[in-house]
Coordinates of C-alpha atoms and ligand atoms in Angstrom, one line a residue:
X11 CA 203.8 26.1 111.5
X12 CA 201.1 24.4 113.8
X13 CA 198.7 25.9 116.3
X14 CA 200.6 23.7 118.9
X15 CA 203.8 25.5 118.0
X16 CA 202.3 28.7 118.7
X17 CA 201.6 27.7 122.5
X18 CA 198.0 27.0 122.4
X19 CA 196.7 24.6 125.2
X20 CA 195.2 21.1 124.2
X21 CA 191.5 22.0 124.6
X22 CA 191.9 24.6 122.1
X23 CA 194.0 22.5 119.8
X24 CA 191.1 19.7 119.8
X25 CA 188.5 22.4 119.1
X26 CA 190.8 23.6 116.0
X27 CA 191.0 19.7 115.0
X28 CA 187.2 19.4 114.9
X29 CA 186.7 22.7 112.9
X30 CA 189.3 21.5 110.5
X31 CA 191.9 24.4 111.0
X32 CA 195.2 22.8 110.1
X33 CA 197.6 25.6 109.9
X34 CA 197.4 29.1 111.4
X35 CA 196.7 31.9 108.9
X36 CA 199.5 34.9 108.8
X37 CA 197.4 37.1 111.0
X38 CA 197.1 34.2 113.6
X39 CA 200.6 33.4 113.3
X40 CA 201.6 36.9 114.4
X41 CA 198.7 37.6 116.8
X42 CA 198.6 34.5 118.8
X43 CA 202.1 34.8 120.6
X44 CA 201.9 38.4 120.8
X45 CA 198.7 38.3 122.7
X46 CA 199.4 35.3 124.9
X47 CA 202.6 37.4 125.9
X48 CA 199.9 40.2 127.2
X49 CA 200.9 42.7 124.4
X50 CA 198.4 45.3 123.2
X51 CA 198.1 44.8 119.5
X52 CA 197.0 46.9 116.5
X53 CA 196.3 44.7 113.6
X54 CA 195.4 45.5 110.1
X55 CA 193.6 42.5 108.8
X56 CA 191.2 42.4 105.9
X57 CA 188.2 40.1 106.5
X58 CA 188.4 36.7 105.7
X59 CA 192.1 36.5 107.0
X60 CA 191.0 34.3 110.1
X61 CA 191.4 37.4 112.5
X62 CA 188.7 36.3 114.7
X63 CA 190.6 33.3 115.6
X64 CA 193.8 35.7 115.9
X65 CA 192.3 37.3 118.9
X66 CA 189.9 34.8 120.4
X67 CA 192.2 31.7 120.7
X68 CA 194.9 33.5 122.9
X69 CA 192.1 35.3 124.7
X70 CA 190.4 32.1 125.5
X71 CA 193.7 30.6 126.9
X72 CA 194.5 33.5 128.9
X73 CA 191.1 33.7 130.6
X74 CA 191.4 29.9 131.2
X75 CA 195.0 30.1 132.8
X76 CA 194.8 33.7 134.6
X77 CA 192.5 35.6 136.5
X78 CA 189.8 35.3 139.0
X79 CA 186.4 33.5 138.3
X80 CA 184.0 36.1 136.9
X81 CA 181.7 37.8 139.4
X82 CA 177.9 38.7 139.2
X83 CA 177.2 41.0 136.5
X84 CA 180.7 41.2 135.1
X85 CA 182.5 40.3 131.9
X86 CA 186.4 39.3 132.0
X87 CA 186.8 40.1 128.3
X88 CA 184.8 42.4 126.0
X89 CA 184.7 42.1 122.1
X90 CA 183.1 45.2 120.7
X91 CA 181.8 44.8 117.1
X92 CA 180.2 47.3 114.8
X93 CA 176.9 45.4 113.8
X94 CA 174.5 42.9 115.5
X95 CA 175.1 40.4 112.9
X96 CA 178.9 40.7 113.4
X97 CA 178.5 40.3 116.9
X98 CA 176.4 37.0 116.4
X99 CA 179.0 35.8 114.1
X100 CA 182.2 36.5 116.4
X101 CA 180.2 34.8 119.2
X102 CA 179.4 31.6 117.4
X103 CA 183.3 31.6 116.4
X104 CA 184.3 32.2 120.1
X105 CA 181.8 29.7 121.5
X106 CA 183.1 27.2 119.1
X107 CA 186.8 27.7 120.1
X108 CA 186.0 27.5 123.7
X109 CA 183.7 24.4 123.4
X110 CA 186.2 22.5 125.6
X111 CA 187.1 25.2 127.9
X112 CA 185.2 26.2 131.3
X113 CA 184.4 29.4 130.1
X114 CA 181.3 31.2 129.3
X115 CA 180.4 33.5 126.6
X116 CA 177.5 35.5 125.4
X117 CA 176.7 38.4 122.8
X118 CA 174.4 41.3 123.4
X119 CA 173.1 43.8 120.7
X120 CA 170.3 46.2 120.1
X121 CA 167.0 45.5 118.1
X122 CA 166.1 42.8 120.4
X123 CA 164.6 42.9 124.1
X124 CA 167.0 43.9 126.7
X125 CA 165.7 41.9 129.7
X126 CA 167.0 38.2 128.7
X127 CA 170.1 40.1 128.4
X128 CA 170.1 41.3 131.8
X129 CA 168.9 38.2 133.1
X130 CA 171.9 36.3 131.4
X131 CA 174.5 38.5 132.7
X132 CA 173.4 38.2 136.4
X133 CA 176.0 35.4 136.9
X134 CA 178.4 37.1 134.8
X135 CA 180.3 36.0 131.6
X136 CA 183.9 35.5 130.7
X137 CA 183.6 36.9 127.4
X138 CA 181.0 39.1 126.3
X139 CA 180.6 40.0 122.6
X140 CA 178.6 43.6 122.3
X141 CA 177.7 46.3 120.0
X142 CA 178.5 49.6 121.4
X143 CA 174.7 51.1 122.0
X144 CA 173.6 47.9 124.0
X145 CA 176.7 47.7 125.9
X146 CA 176.2 51.2 127.4
X147 CA 172.5 50.7 128.0
X148 CA 173.4 47.4 130.0
X149 CA 176.2 49.2 131.9
X150 CA 173.9 52.2 132.8
X151 CA 171.0 49.9 134.0
X152 CA 173.6 48.5 136.2
X153 CA 173.2 44.9 134.4
X154 CA 177.0 45.2 133.8
X155 CA 180.1 46.2 135.6
X156 CA 183.5 46.4 133.9
X157 CA 185.8 46.4 136.8
X158 CA 186.9 43.1 136.4
X159 CA 187.6 43.4 132.6
X160 CA 191.0 42.1 131.7
X161 CA 191.0 42.5 128.0
X162 CA 188.9 44.7 125.4
X163 CA 188.9 43.8 121.7
X164 CA 187.7 46.2 119.2
X165 CA 186.8 44.5 116.1
X166 CA 186.4 46.1 112.7
X167 CA 187.4 49.4 114.6
X168 CA 187.4 51.5 111.4
X169 CA 183.6 50.5 110.8
X170 CA 182.6 51.7 114.2
X171 CA 183.8 55.0 113.6
X172 CA 182.2 55.2 110.2
X173 CA 178.9 54.1 111.8
X174 CA 179.2 57.1 114.1
X175 CA 180.2 55.2 117.2
X176 CA 183.1 57.6 118.1
X177 CA 180.9 59.0 121.1
X178 CA 179.9 55.5 122.3
X179 CA 183.4 54.5 122.2
X180 CA 184.7 57.4 124.2
X181 CA 181.9 56.8 126.9
X182 CA 183.0 53.0 126.9
X183 CA 186.6 54.1 127.2
X184 CA 185.8 55.8 130.5
X185 CA 184.0 52.7 131.9
X186 CA 187.0 50.6 131.6
X187 CA 189.8 49.9 134.1
X188 CA 193.0 51.4 133.1
X189 CA 194.8 48.1 133.6
X190 CA 193.9 45.9 130.8
X191 CA 195.0 44.6 127.5
X192 CA 193.6 45.9 124.2
X193 CA 193.4 44.5 120.9
X194 CA 192.3 46.7 117.9
X195 CA 191.6 45.1 114.5
X196 CA 190.8 47.2 111.7
X197 CA 190.5 46.1 108.0
X198 CA 191.8 49.6 106.9
X199 CA 193.8 52.1 108.7
X200 CA 193.0 55.7 108.4
X201 CA 194.4 58.6 110.3
X202 CA 191.3 58.5 112.5
X203 CA 191.9 55.0 113.7
X204 CA 195.6 55.6 114.3
X205 CA 194.6 58.6 116.7
X206 CA 192.0 56.1 118.4
X207 CA 194.6 53.5 118.8
X208 CA 197.1 56.2 120.2
X209 CA 194.6 56.7 123.0
X210 CA 193.3 53.3 123.7
X211 CA 196.5 51.2 123.2
X212 CA 199.7 50.7 125.4
X213 CA 202.9 50.4 123.5
X214 CA 201.1 48.1 120.8
X215 CA 202.6 45.7 118.6
X216 CA 201.6 46.4 115.0
X217 CA 200.6 43.7 112.6
X218 CA 199.8 44.1 108.9
X219 CA 199.2 40.9 107.3
X220 CA 198.1 42.4 103.8
X221 CA 199.2 45.8 102.1
X222 CA 197.2 48.5 103.4
X223 CA 194.2 49.2 101.8
X224 CA 194.5 46.7 99.0
X225 CA 191.7 44.4 98.1
X226 CA 192.3 40.7 98.5
X227 CA 193.8 39.5 95.6
X228 CA 191.8 36.3 95.4
X229 CA 188.9 38.2 94.2
X230 CA 188.4 38.7 90.6
X231 CA 187.0 42.2 90.1
X232 CA 185.6 44.0 87.2
X233 CA 183.0 46.8 86.2
X234 CA 180.2 46.8 83.9
X235 CA 179.4 50.3 82.9
X236 CA 175.6 51.0 82.5
X237 CA 173.0 53.6 82.6
X238 CA 171.5 53.9 86.0
X239 CA 167.8 53.3 84.9
X240 CA 169.0 50.0 83.4
X241 CA 170.9 48.3 86.4
X242 CA 168.2 46.1 87.5
X243 CA 167.5 44.7 84.0
X244 CA 171.5 44.3 83.6
X245 CA 171.5 42.4 86.7
X246 CA 168.8 40.0 85.7
X247 CA 170.5 39.5 82.4
X248 CA 174.0 38.9 83.7
X249 CA 172.3 36.5 86.5
X250 CA 170.5 34.4 83.9
X251 CA 173.6 34.6 81.6
X252 CA 176.2 33.6 84.0
X253 CA 173.8 31.2 85.9
X254 CA 174.5 32.7 89.1
X255 CA 173.6 30.5 92.1
X256 CA 174.4 32.5 95.2
X257 CA 174.9 36.0 94.9
X258 CA 175.5 38.8 97.6
X259 CA 174.2 42.1 96.2
X260 CA 175.2 45.6 97.6
X261 CA 172.7 48.3 97.2
X262 CA 173.4 52.0 98.4
X263 CA 170.0 52.9 100.0
X264 CA 167.3 50.9 101.9
X265 CA 164.8 51.9 99.2
X266 CA 167.3 50.7 96.8
X267 CA 167.3 47.3 98.6
X268 CA 163.7 47.0 98.5
X269 CA 163.1 47.9 95.0
X270 CA 165.5 45.3 93.8
X271 CA 164.2 42.7 95.9
X272 CA 160.5 43.6 94.7
X273 CA 161.9 43.4 91.0
X274 CA 163.3 40.0 91.5
X275 CA 160.7 38.6 93.4
X276 CA 158.4 39.9 90.7
X277 CA 160.4 37.8 88.0
X278 CA 160.0 34.7 90.1
X279 CA 163.7 35.0 91.6
X280 CA 164.3 33.7 94.8
X281 CA 165.8 37.1 96.7
X282 CA 165.6 38.6 100.0
X283 CA 166.8 41.9 101.5
X284 CA 168.4 43.0 104.6
X285 CA 168.7 46.5 105.8
X286 CA 168.9 48.6 109.0
X287 CA 165.0 49.4 109.0
X288 CA 164.3 45.5 109.3
X289 CA 163.7 44.0 112.7
X290 CA 166.7 42.2 113.9
X291 CA 164.7 38.8 113.7
X292 CA 164.0 39.2 109.9
X293 CA 167.5 40.3 109.1
X294 CA 168.9 37.2 111.0
X295 CA 166.5 34.8 109.2
X296 CA 167.3 36.2 105.8
X297 CA 170.8 35.7 106.5
X298 CA 170.7 32.2 107.8
X299 CA 168.3 31.4 104.8
X300 CA 171.0 32.7 102.7
X301 CA 173.7 30.9 104.2
X302 CA 171.8 27.9 103.9
X303 CA 171.3 28.5 100.0
X304 CA 167.6 28.5 100.7
X305 CA 167.6 32.3 99.3
X306 CA 169.5 32.7 96.0
X307 CA 170.2 36.4 96.1
X308 CA 170.5 38.5 99.1
X309 CA 170.6 42.2 98.6
X310 CA 171.8 44.3 101.5
X311 CA 173.0 47.6 102.4
X312 CA 176.7 48.0 104.0
X313 CA 175.3 48.4 107.3
X314 CA 173.6 45.3 107.5
X315 CA 176.1 43.0 105.9
X316 CA 179.5 44.2 107.5
X317 CA 181.8 41.6 108.5
X318 CA 179.4 38.7 107.4
X319 CA 181.3 35.3 106.9
X320 CA 179.5 33.0 104.2
X321 CA 181.2 29.9 103.3
X322 CA 182.3 29.5 99.7
X323 CA 180.4 32.7 98.5
X324 CA 181.4 32.6 94.8
X325 CA 180.0 36.3 94.0
X326 CA 179.5 39.7 95.2
X327 CA 177.7 42.2 93.1
X328 CA 177.9 46.0 93.7
X329 CA 174.6 47.0 92.4
X330 CA 175.7 50.7 93.4
X331 CA 179.2 51.4 94.4
X332 CA 179.6 52.4 98.0
X333 CA 179.4 56.1 99.6
X334 CA 182.6 55.1 101.5
X335 CA 185.6 53.9 99.2
X336 CA 186.8 51.6 101.9
X337 CA 183.4 49.8 102.0
X338 CA 184.3 48.6 98.7
X339 CA 187.3 46.4 100.4
X340 CA 184.9 45.1 102.9
X341 CA 182.1 44.5 100.4
X342 CA 184.3 42.3 98.2
X343 CA 185.9 40.7 101.1
X344 CA 182.7 38.6 101.5
X345 CA 183.9 36.4 98.7
X346 CA 187.5 34.9 98.1
X347 CA 187.6 34.2 102.0
X348 CA 190.0 31.8 103.8
X349 CA 191.8 31.2 100.3
X350 CA 188.7 30.6 98.2
X351 CA 188.7 32.6 94.9
X352 CA 185.7 35.0 94.4
X353 CA 184.4 37.4 92.0
X354 CA 183.1 41.0 92.4
X355 CA 181.5 42.8 89.8
X356 CA 180.3 46.3 90.0
X357 CA 177.4 47.9 87.9
X358 CA 178.7 51.5 87.4
X359 CA 176.7 54.4 85.9
X360 CA 178.0 57.7 85.0
X361 CA 177.1 59.3 88.3
X362 CA 179.1 57.2 90.2
X363 CA 182.7 58.0 88.5
X364 CA 184.0 59.9 91.2
X365 CA 183.4 56.9 93.6
X366 CA 184.9 54.5 91.1
X367 CA 187.7 56.7 90.7
X368 CA 188.4 56.9 94.5
X369 CA 188.0 53.2 94.9
X370 CA 190.7 52.6 92.3
X371 CA 193.0 55.0 93.9
X372 CA 192.5 53.3 97.3
X373 CA 192.9 49.6 95.9
X374 CA 195.8 51.0 93.6
X375 CA 194.4 49.4 90.6
X376 CA 192.4 50.2 87.4
X377 CA 189.4 48.0 87.4
X378 CA 188.8 46.3 84.0
X379 CA 185.7 47.4 82.4
X380 CA 183.7 45.1 80.6
X381 CA 181.0 46.3 78.2
X382 CA 177.9 44.1 78.1
X383 CA 176.5 44.0 74.5
X384 CA 173.2 45.7 74.5
X385 CA 173.5 47.6 77.6
X386 CA 176.2 49.8 76.4
X387 CA 175.4 53.2 78.4
X388 CA 173.9 56.3 76.6
X389 CA 175.7 58.2 79.5
X390 CA 179.2 57.4 79.2
X391 CA 181.3 56.7 82.2
X392 CA 184.3 58.7 81.9
X393 CA 187.8 56.9 82.2
X394 CA 189.2 56.4 85.4
X395 CA 192.7 54.9 86.7
X396 CA 194.6 54.3 89.9
X397 CA 196.1 57.6 89.9
X398 CA 192.5 59.2 90.9
X399 CA 192.3 60.6 87.5
X400 CA 189.0 61.2 85.7
X401 CA 189.2 61.9 82.2
X402 CA 186.2 64.0 81.4
X403 CA 185.3 65.3 77.9
X404 CA 185.9 69.0 77.7
X405 CA 182.5 70.9 78.1
X406 CA 181.4 73.3 75.5
X407 CA 180.9 76.3 75.5
X408 CA 183.8 76.9 78.4
X409 CA 182.2 78.7 81.3
X410 CA 184.3 81.6 83.0
X411 CA 185.9 80.2 86.1
X412 CA 184.1 80.8 89.4
X413 CA 186.0 81.0 92.9
X414 CA 185.6 78.3 95.4
X415 CA 187.2 75.3 93.5
X416 CA 184.1 73.2 93.1
X417 CA 184.3 69.4 92.2
X418 CA 186.8 68.5 94.8
X419 CA 187.2 64.8 95.8
X420 CA 187.6 63.9 99.0
X421 CA 188.8 60.2 98.9
X422 CA 186.6 57.8 100.9
X423 CA 183.6 60.3 101.6
X424 CA 181.6 61.9 99.0
X425 CA 179.3 64.7 100.2
X426 CA 178.0 65.9 96.5
X427 CA 175.2 68.3 96.5
X428 CA 172.8 65.6 95.2
X429 CA 173.8 63.2 97.7
X430 CA 172.8 65.0 100.8
X431 CA 171.0 61.9 102.3
X432 CA 173.4 59.3 103.5
X433 CA 172.8 55.7 102.2
X434 CA 171.6 54.7 106.0
X435 CA 170.4 57.3 108.4
X436 CA 172.6 55.5 111.0
X437 CA 175.6 56.4 109.0
X438 CA 177.0 59.6 109.6
X439 CA 178.8 61.2 106.9
X440 CA 181.6 62.9 108.8
X441 CA 183.6 60.6 110.7
X442 CA 184.3 61.9 114.2
X443 CA 187.2 60.8 116.5
X444 CA 186.4 60.4 120.2
X445 CA 188.0 62.8 122.8
X446 CA 189.3 61.0 125.6
X447 CA 189.9 63.3 128.7
X448 CA 190.6 60.7 131.2
X449 CA 194.3 61.9 131.3
X450 CA 197.0 59.4 130.3
X451 CA 196.6 55.4 130.9
X452 CA 198.6 54.1 133.7
X453 CA 201.3 51.8 132.8
X454 CA 200.5 48.0 133.3
Ligands
LIG508 P1 187.5 35.7 109.8 O1 188.4 36.6 109.0 O2 187.8 35.6 111.3 O3 186.2 36.1 109.7 O4 187.6 34.0 109.3 C1 187.1 33.7 108.0 C2 186.9 32.4 107.6 O5 188.2 31.5 107.7 C3 186.0 31.8 108.8 O6 185.1 31.1 108.1 C4 187.0 30.9 109.7 O7 186.4 29.8 110.1 C5 188.1 30.4 108.6 N1 189.2 30.1 109.4 C6 189.9 30.9 110.2 N2 191.2 30.6 110.5 C7 191.3 29.4 109.8 C8 192.4 28.3 109.8 N3 193.7 28.6 110.4 N4 192.3 27.5 108.9 C9 191.2 27.2 108.0 N5 190.0 28.2 108.2 C10 190.1 29.2 109.0

C-alpha cells in the first residue's frame, strides 16, 4: 500500500517523501480514508504507531480542499493535547506535513506569555494545536473564536482525563459548533473514555491497531527487584555495566527527579531532569538537549514526558513504577517506536508490588525478573503474575479478621494510605468524566 493509494494529494505526498515515509502504518491506512470521507473517528493507537500523521494528513487535505478562508481570531481545526511538550511535538509534525500547503499552523500552551499568542491569533490560523487550559484562556479573552471550526482532534484523550482536564473538556465542548468532525485518539480505552466518546462523537468509526492495553511488543521488558534505598546505586551500577548511552528515566515525584539528577550529576554523569515545577523554557531546553544527545540521562515525571517522540531511543528505565498502571504503557512506548526495538527496565521494590501486579494484569504478561548480584533485596518483592495475584507469605501470628475488606486493589489507580500525595499535584487521583448538558448533537 502507498500513501498515494489512500487518496492523498500531491503536496502531502511530496512532504512525506522528504520525511522518508514510504508505507502507511496500520493506523494511517485505516484512519486516512475514513477522515477524508468525513467520518468521526475513535482510534485506539499506541504511541509510536504513527497516529499523528494518521489524523494530520487527511485533516490538512480537507482544510486545503474544503471550507472558507480562515477569519480573524479563528481556527478551522483544533488539536487538543494533554501537555505542552506534546502540543509542541504535534505542531512540529503538522507543520512538516503542511510544508507545501497554503495553510497556517500554530501551537498554544500555558507556562509561557499569552500576549504573543494573542497577537499571532489575530489573523486566524487554519490548524491550532493547544493544551486545554490555555485554549480556554484565549477563548475567554476573545482572542479566539471557534465558530469556524470544522474539525476537533482529541489526542491522547485518556491522558487528558488522567491529568484532570475533564472540566476543561466539558467547557471546550460547549464552545464548539455542533456541526463538525471529531477525531478521538487514545492509547488506552477505559470506560471513561468510551463515555466521553459517546458524548463527543457522531457515529464514529472505531479503529484499533493493536490489542487493547497491550504494550508494544517491540520493547523487551524486565524487572530488577531491589530495596528502595538502593535504587540510585543500582541505577548507576546498571548504567555503567550496560554502558548506557541515552536513557529516559521515569521517577514518581518531582522531588524524586531532582534527587536522582543531583546524585547523577554529583557523580559526574551528564543528567538533567524535567517535571511540572520547572519553567516551560527549561523543560523544553532539557528535552531538546536530550534529543540532540547533549544530555545522556533525562529523568522525568509522567506529566512532563507524556507523548514525547525521541528518535531511536534505546532504553527506558522506570526508577519508580507509575502510580497509574496505564502510564507504564505510555512510558515504555517512548522506546521501540516506528518499528525499532527497545528495552524497558523497571527497578521494583517491595512497596511497589501492587503496582507491578496491576501492570502485569493490564499488559497481560508476567514481567521477567532479573536479580542483580549484590543488589538482591532484603525486603523481598512478592511473586506476581498476569492474573493479578500477589503471592504473599502468610503472616504470623494471624490477626483476627476486621470488617472493611482492606487491601483492595483498584486496577490502574492506587490510593494507598501512605500515598496520599499524588506524584504531581496537577494529577488528580480520581478520574472524572465531564458532564455535557447541552443536549444531543445535531446530525451532520
Ligand atoms: P507518532 O505515533 O505519531 O508519535 O509517530 C511515531 C514516529 O513514527 C514519528 O517519529 C513519525 O515521524 C514516524 N512515522 C509516522 N508515520 C510513519 C511512516 N508511515 N513511515 C515512517 N515513519 C513514520
